[in-house]
XYZ file of C-alpha atoms in Angstrom:
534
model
C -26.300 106.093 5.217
C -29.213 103.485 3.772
C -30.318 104.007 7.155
C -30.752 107.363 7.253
C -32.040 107.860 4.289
C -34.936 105.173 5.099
C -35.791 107.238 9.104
C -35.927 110.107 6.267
C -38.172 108.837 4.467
C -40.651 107.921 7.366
C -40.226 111.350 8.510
C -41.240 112.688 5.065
C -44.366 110.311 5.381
C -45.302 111.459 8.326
C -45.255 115.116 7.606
C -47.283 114.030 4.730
C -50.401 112.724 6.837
C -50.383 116.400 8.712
C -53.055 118.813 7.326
C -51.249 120.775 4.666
C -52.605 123.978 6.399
C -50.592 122.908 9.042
C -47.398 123.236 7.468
C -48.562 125.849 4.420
C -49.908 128.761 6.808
C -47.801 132.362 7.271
C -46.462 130.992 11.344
C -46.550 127.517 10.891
C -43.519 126.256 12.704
C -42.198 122.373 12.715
C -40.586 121.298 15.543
C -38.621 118.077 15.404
C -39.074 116.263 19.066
C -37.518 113.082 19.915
C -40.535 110.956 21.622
C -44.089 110.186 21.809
C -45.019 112.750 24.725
C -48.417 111.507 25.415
C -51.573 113.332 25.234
C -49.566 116.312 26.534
C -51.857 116.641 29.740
C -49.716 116.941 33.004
C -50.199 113.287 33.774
C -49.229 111.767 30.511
C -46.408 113.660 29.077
C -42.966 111.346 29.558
C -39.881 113.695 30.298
C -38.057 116.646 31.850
C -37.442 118.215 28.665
C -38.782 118.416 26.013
C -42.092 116.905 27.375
C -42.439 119.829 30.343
C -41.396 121.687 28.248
C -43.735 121.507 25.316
C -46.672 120.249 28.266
C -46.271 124.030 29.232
C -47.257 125.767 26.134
C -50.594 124.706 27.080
C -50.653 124.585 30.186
C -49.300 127.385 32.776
C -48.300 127.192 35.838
C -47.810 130.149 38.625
C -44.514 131.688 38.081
C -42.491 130.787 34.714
C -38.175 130.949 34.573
C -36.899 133.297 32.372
C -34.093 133.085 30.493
C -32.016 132.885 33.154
C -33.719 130.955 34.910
C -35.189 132.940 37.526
C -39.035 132.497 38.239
C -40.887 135.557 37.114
C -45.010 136.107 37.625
C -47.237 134.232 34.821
C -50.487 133.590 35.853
C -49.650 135.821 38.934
C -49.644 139.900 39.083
C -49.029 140.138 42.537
C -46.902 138.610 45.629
C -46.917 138.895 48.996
C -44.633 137.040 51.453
C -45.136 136.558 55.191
C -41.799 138.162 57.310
C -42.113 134.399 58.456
C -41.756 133.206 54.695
C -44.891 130.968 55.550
C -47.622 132.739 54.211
C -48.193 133.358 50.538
C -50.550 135.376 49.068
C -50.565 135.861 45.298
C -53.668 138.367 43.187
C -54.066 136.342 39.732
C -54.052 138.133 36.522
C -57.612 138.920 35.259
C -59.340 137.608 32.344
C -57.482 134.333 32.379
C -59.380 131.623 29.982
C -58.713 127.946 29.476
C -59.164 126.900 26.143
C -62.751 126.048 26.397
C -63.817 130.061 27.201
C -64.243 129.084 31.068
C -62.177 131.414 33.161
C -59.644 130.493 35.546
C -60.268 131.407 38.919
C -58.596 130.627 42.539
C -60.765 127.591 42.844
C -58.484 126.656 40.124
C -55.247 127.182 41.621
C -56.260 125.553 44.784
C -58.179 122.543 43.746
C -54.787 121.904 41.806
C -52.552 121.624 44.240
C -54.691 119.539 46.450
C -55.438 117.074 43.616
C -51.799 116.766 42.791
C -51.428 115.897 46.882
C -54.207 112.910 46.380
C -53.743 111.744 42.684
C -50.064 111.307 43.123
C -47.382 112.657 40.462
C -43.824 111.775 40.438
C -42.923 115.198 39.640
C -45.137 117.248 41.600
C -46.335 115.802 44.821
C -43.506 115.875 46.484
C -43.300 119.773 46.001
C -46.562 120.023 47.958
C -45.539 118.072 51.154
C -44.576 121.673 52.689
C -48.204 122.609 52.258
C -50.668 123.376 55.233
C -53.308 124.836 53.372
C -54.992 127.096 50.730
C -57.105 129.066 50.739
C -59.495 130.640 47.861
C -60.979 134.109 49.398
C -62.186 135.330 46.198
C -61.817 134.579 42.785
C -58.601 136.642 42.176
C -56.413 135.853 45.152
C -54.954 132.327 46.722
C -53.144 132.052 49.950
C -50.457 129.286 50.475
C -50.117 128.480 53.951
C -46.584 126.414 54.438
C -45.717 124.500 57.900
C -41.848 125.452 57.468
C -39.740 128.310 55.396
C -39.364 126.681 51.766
C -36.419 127.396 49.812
C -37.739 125.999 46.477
C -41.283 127.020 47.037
C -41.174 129.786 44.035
C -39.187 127.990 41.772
C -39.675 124.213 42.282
C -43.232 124.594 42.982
C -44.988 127.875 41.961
C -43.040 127.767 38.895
C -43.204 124.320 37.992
C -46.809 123.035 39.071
C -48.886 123.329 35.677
C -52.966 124.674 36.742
C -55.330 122.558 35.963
C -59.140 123.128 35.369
C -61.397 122.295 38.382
C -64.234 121.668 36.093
C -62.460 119.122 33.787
C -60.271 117.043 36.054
C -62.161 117.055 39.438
C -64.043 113.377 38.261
C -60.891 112.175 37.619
C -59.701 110.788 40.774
C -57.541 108.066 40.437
C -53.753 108.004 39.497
C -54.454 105.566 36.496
C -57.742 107.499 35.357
C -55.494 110.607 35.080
C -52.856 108.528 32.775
C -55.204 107.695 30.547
C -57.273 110.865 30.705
C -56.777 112.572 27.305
C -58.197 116.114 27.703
C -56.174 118.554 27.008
C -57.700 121.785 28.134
C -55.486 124.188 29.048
C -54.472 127.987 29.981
C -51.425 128.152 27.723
C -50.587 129.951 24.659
C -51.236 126.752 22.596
C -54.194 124.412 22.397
C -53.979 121.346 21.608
C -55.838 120.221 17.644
C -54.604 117.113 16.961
C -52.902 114.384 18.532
C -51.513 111.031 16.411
C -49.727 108.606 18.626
C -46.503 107.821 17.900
C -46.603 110.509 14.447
C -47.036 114.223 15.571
C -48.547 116.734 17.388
C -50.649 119.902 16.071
C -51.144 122.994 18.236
C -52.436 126.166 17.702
C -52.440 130.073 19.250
C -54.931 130.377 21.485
C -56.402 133.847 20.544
C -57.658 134.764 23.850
C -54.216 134.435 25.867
C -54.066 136.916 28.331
C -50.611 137.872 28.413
C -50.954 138.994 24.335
C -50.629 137.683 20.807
C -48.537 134.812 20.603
C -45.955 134.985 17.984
C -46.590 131.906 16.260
C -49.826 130.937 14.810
C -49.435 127.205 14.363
C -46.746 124.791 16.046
C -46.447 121.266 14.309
C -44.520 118.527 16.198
C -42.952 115.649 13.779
C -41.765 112.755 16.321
C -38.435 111.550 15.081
C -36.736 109.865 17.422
C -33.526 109.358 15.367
C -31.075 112.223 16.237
C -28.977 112.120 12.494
C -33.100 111.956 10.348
C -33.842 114.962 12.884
C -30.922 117.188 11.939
C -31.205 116.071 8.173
C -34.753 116.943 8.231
C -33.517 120.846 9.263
C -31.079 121.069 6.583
C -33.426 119.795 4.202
C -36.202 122.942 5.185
C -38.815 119.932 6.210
C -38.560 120.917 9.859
C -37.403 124.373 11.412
C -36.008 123.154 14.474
C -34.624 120.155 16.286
C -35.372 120.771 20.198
C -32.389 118.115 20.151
C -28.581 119.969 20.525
C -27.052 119.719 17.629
C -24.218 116.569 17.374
C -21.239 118.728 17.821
C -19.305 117.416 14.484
C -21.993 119.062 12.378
C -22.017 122.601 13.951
C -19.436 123.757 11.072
C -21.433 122.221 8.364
C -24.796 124.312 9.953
C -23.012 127.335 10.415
C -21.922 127.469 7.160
C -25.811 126.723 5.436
C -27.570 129.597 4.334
C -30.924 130.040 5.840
C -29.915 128.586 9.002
C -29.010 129.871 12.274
C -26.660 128.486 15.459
C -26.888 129.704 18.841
C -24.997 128.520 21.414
C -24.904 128.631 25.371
C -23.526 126.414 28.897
C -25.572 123.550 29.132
C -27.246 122.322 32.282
C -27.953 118.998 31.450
C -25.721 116.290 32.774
C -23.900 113.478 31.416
C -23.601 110.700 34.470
C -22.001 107.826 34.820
C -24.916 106.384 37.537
C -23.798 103.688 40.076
C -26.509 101.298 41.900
C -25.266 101.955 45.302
C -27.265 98.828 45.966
C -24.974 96.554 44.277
C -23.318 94.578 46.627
C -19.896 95.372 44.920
C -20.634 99.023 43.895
C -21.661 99.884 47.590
C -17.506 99.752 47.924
C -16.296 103.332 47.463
C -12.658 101.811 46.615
C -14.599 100.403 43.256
C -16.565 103.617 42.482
C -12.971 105.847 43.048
C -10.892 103.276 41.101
C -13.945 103.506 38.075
C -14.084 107.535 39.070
C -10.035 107.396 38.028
C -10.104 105.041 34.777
C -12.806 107.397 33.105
C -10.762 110.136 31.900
C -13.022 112.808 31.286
C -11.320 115.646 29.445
C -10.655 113.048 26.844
C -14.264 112.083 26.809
C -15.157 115.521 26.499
C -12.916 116.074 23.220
C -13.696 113.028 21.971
C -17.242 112.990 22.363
C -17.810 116.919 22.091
C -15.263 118.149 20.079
C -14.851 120.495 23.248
C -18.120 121.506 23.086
C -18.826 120.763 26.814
C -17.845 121.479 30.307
C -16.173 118.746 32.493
C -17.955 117.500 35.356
C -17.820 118.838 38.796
C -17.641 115.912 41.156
C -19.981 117.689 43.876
C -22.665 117.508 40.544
C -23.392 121.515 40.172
C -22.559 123.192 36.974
C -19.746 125.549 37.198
C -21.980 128.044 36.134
C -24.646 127.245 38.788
C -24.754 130.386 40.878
C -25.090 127.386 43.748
C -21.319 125.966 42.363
C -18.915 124.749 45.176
C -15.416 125.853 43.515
C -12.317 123.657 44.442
C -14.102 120.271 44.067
C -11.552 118.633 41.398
C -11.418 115.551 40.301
C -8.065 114.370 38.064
C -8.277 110.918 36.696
C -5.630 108.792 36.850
C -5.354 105.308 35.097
C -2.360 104.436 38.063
C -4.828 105.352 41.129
C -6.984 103.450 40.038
C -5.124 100.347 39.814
C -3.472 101.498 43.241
C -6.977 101.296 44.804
C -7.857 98.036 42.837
C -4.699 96.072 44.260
C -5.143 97.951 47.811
C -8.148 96.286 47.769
C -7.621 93.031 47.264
C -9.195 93.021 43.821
C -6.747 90.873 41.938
C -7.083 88.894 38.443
C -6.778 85.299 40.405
C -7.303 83.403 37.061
C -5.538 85.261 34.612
C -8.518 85.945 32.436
C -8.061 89.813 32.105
C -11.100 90.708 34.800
C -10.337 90.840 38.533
C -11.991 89.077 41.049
C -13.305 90.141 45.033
C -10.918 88.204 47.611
C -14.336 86.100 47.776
C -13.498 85.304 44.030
C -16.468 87.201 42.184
C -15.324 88.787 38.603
C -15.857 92.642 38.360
C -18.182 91.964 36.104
C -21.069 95.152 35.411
C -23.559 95.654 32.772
C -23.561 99.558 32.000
C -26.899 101.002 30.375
C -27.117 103.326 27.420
C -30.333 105.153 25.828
C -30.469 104.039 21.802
C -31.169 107.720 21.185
C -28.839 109.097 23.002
C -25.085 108.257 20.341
C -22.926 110.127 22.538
C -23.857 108.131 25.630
C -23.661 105.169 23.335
C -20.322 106.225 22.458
C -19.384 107.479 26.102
C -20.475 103.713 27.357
C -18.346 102.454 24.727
C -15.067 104.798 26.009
C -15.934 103.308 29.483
C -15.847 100.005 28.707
C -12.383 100.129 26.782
C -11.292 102.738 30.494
C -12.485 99.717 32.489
C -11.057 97.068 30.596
C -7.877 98.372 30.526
C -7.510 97.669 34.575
C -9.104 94.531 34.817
C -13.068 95.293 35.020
C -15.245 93.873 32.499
C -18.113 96.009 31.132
C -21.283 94.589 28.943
C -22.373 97.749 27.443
C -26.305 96.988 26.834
C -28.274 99.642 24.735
C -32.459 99.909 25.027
C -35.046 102.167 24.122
C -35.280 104.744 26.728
C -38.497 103.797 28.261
C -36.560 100.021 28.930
C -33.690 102.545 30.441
C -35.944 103.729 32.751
C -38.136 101.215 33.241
C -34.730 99.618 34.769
C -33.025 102.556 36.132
C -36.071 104.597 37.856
C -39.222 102.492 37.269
C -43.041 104.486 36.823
C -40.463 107.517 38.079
C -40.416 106.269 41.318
C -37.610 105.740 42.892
C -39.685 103.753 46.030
C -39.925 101.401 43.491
C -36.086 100.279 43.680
C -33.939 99.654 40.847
C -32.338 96.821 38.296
C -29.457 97.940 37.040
C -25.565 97.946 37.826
C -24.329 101.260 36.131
C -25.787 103.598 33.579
C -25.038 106.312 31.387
C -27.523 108.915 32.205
C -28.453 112.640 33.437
C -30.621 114.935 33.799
C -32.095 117.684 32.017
C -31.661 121.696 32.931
C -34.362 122.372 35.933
C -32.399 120.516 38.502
C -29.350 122.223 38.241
C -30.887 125.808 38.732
C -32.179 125.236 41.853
C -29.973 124.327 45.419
C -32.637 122.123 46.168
C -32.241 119.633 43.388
C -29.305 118.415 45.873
C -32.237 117.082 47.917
C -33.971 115.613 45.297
C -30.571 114.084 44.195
C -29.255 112.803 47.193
C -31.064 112.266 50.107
C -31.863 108.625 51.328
C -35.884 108.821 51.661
C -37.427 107.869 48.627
C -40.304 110.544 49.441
C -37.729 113.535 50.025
C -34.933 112.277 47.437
C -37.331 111.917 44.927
C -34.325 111.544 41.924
C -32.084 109.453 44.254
C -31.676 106.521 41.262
C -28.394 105.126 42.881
C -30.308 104.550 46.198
C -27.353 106.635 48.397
C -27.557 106.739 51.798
C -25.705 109.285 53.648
C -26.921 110.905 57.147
C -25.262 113.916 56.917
C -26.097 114.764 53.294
C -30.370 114.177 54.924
C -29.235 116.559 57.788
C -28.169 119.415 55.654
C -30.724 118.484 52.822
C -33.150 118.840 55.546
C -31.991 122.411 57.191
C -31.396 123.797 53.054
C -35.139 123.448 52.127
C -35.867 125.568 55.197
C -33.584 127.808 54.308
C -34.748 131.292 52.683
C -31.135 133.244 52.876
C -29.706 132.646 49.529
C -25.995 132.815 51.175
C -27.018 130.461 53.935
C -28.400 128.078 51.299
C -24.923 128.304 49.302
C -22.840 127.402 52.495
C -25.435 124.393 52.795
C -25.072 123.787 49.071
C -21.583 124.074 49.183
C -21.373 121.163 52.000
C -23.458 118.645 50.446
C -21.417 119.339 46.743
C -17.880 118.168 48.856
C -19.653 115.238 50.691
C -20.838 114.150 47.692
C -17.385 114.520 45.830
C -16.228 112.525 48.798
C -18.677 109.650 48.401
C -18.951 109.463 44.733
C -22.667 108.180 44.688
C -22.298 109.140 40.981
C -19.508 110.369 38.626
C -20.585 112.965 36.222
C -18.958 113.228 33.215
C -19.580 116.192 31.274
C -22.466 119.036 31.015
C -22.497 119.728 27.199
C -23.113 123.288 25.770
C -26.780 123.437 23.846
C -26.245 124.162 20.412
C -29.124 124.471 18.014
C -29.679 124.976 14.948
C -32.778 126.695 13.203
C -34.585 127.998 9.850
C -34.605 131.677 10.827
C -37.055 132.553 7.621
C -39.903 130.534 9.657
C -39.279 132.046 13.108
C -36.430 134.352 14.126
C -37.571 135.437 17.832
C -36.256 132.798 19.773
C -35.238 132.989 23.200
C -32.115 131.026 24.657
C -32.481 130.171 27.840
C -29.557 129.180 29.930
C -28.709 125.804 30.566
C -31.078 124.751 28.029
C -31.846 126.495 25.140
C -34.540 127.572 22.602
C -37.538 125.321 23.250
C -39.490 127.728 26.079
C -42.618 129.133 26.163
C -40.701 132.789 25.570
C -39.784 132.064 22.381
C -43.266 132.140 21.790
C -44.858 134.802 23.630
C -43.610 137.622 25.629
C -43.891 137.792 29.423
C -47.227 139.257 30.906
C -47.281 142.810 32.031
C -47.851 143.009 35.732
């Protein structure tokens, strides 16, 4: 508790230094995130969510998801697809500005997408490798030429590619010029006003946005990366909203506060128990099934959750994934496991507790967990006592994030290899909407599986990644889907653990319009402004 009340404290001090217009105007908003997010420019803002997240109210790309997910039109009014599916030809909305009164044209739009091809993004590039051109006819229209079918093209690409101004970024030409480039002009409904590193971020409505008024006139964004000071900081009315879920022991207690709202919805993030497939003993599927089998994960989910989560699939797609292989089960058992382990030949030759290869090396692993993250800390901490229990020893070792993945997917490249033995770990909302993401996931080229952090290796699971991205029938792509989601069961590259729901909590009296969307929840630009009118 001395703790906490000392984060709260900072907190307090650093709402203090914002502007107290910023917190005193009618549609001021506060917004608890978790981490420094950079200048909040497309090259220097740090995660999946809530950095794209926020990155996107001022910036916009193409197409948008809505609520459920599905790409709609933003900057675009108009689509036309090629009977081939190659040929793309989108009519931009008119009187689009960036914050600086310039408008955004075409030009735009193209130069974009070919500087995100040369100035390299972890995110982003690899969505462009399907491009064979663009083209600019006028100021309102851009053609996409593609040299195969894409089956993520409008939703991992159109709809996730932020536009960026020609006339800002084209002298910026180099991959660390555009990490430390710090302008922020943007399309979005936000602009950015102030920026303190490591204390909070101030944005405002930009009047001019062309889709309508924006709902909220002022956004203020505390940084405090303690979860417990974040929630506390909600009940005390000094923020409005934690884009953290809340901890699932305190939904009762929020629920039951006056002034304070709780919506709830399936998660899409995933909780992962992450194997380096590079490890010379984790490459051993008879270790990864006999760890698979010691982690019993309906317990985990009560005990963690409260039962506020959704047991993983072992094929990694959300039940409620319209892409969801059914009949991929996976039922722990503490007696397989130790079946596999003596099958094996991993026996406990010295009587120490931890068994050994035939060779005589201990199963010995250090497993990674995020300090932010308590319920992976906690989750670690159940899979060490799982582990111990038949004979494998587990250092649970807990770092900052950015040492996480500095170890586990270093500059967010996974070309770059990897340093760790197992992690707790997952990924946020996007890749679960999408068939795709089992590409991106799974597939052994580091260009092509672009989130393949274990480093598997599986031929067939390239061959079918490769014929899904091709692939524009949406039943076709489930069959494909469905394939890769039992190999992948099969092989265990990873064991997810649980997806849990998104439950937050928020002051209703300061904004009452927000919009959930699935698998995620309430932190999207539609909470802020309403889709534009085609």
């Amino acid at each position: 508790m001395r703790t906490v009340a000392i984060l709260a404290m900072i907190l307090i001090a650093v709402l203090a230094t914002i502007p107290a217009a910023g917190l005193a105007q009618t549609g001021a908003v506060r917004i608890a995130i978790r981490r420094d997010e950079g200048s909040l420019n497309p090259y220097t803002y740090q995660s999946g969510y809530p950095g794209w997240n926020i990155m996107t109210l001022v910036y916009d790309p193409l197409f948008y998801p809505d609520a459920n997910n599905e790409p709609i039109p933003w900057l675009v009014r108009d689509v036309k697809v090629s009977t081939d599916g190659r040929t793309w030809t989108l009519t931009l909305h008119p009187n689009v500005r960036w914050h600086d009164g310039r408008p955004l044209t075409s030009e735009d739009v193209k130069f974009t997408f070919e500087y995100v091809q040369k100035v390299t993004h972890s995110r982003w590039t690899p969505t462009t490798r399907n491009l064979d051109g663009i083209e600019a006819p006028n100021p309102q229209t851009v053609v996409f030429r593609l040299k195969a079918p894409d089956a993520g093209f409008r939703l991992r690409t159109l709809a996730d590619v932020p536009i960026l101004p020609k006339h800002i970024w084209e002298s910026v030409t180099t991959v660390a010029a555009a990490r430390a480039f710090n302008n922020t002009v943007g399309s979005g409904p936000f602009r950015v006003e102030e920026v303190r590193a490591g204390q909070f971020y101030r944005l405002s409505a930009y009047p001019q946005y062309f889709a309508g008024p924006v709902k909220v006139r002022e956004l203020v964004l505390p940084i405090v990366r303690d979860a417990t000071v974040s929630f506390t900081a909600v009940q005390a009315g000094e923020v409005d909203l934690s884009e953290r879920p809340l901890n699932p022991e305190l939904v009762a207690q929020f629920e039951r506060q006056p002034g304070i709202k709780v919506v709830r919805g399936p998660g899409f993030a995933s909780t992962l128990l992450q194997f380096n497939l590079e490890h010379p003993l984790l490459r051993d599927l008879r270790l990864r099934r006999a760890i698979a089998n010691a982690v019993n994960t309906n317990l985990m989910v009560k005990l963690l959750t409260l039962g506020y989560a959704v047991v993983g699939s072992p094929g990694y797609i959300h039940p409620a994934s319209p892409f969801y292989a059914s009949g991929l089960k996976f039922e722990a058992s503490k007696a397989k496991a130790v079946a596999i382990l003596n099958e094996a030949g991993y026996r406990d030759r010295n009587n120490d507790g931890v068994r050994e290869t035939p060779e005589g090396t201990p199963l010995r692993f250090t497993l990674l967990a995020q300090a932010e993250n308590p319920l992976r800390i906690r989750g670690a901490e159940l899979v060490r006592t799982w582990l111990k229990d038949i004979g494998i020893a587990i250092d649970v070792r807990v770092a900052d994030d950015a040492s996480v993945i500095d170890l586990v997917w270093p500059d967010f490249d996974v070309c770059k290899g990897r340093r760790f033995d197992l992690s707790m770990f997952g990924w946020s909302a996007p890749v679960m909407t999408r068939p795709t993401a089992l590409v991106d996931l799974f597939h052994s080229s580091c260009q092509i599986g672009t989130i393949n952090i274990g480093g598997y290796k599986n031929a067939q699971i390239d061959r079918l990644g490769e014929q899904l991205v091709v692939t524009v029938d949406s039943n076709r792509q489930k069959q494909i889907a469905a394939q890769m989601q039992k190999i992948v069961a099969e092989d265990l590259p990873v064991h997810v653990l649980y997806y849990q729901d998104v439950i937050m909590a928020y002051r209703a009296a300061a904004h009452d319009k927000w919009v959930f969307q699935k698998g995620q929840g309430v932190l999207t630009k539609l909470s802020f402004v309403d889709p534009p009118k085609r």
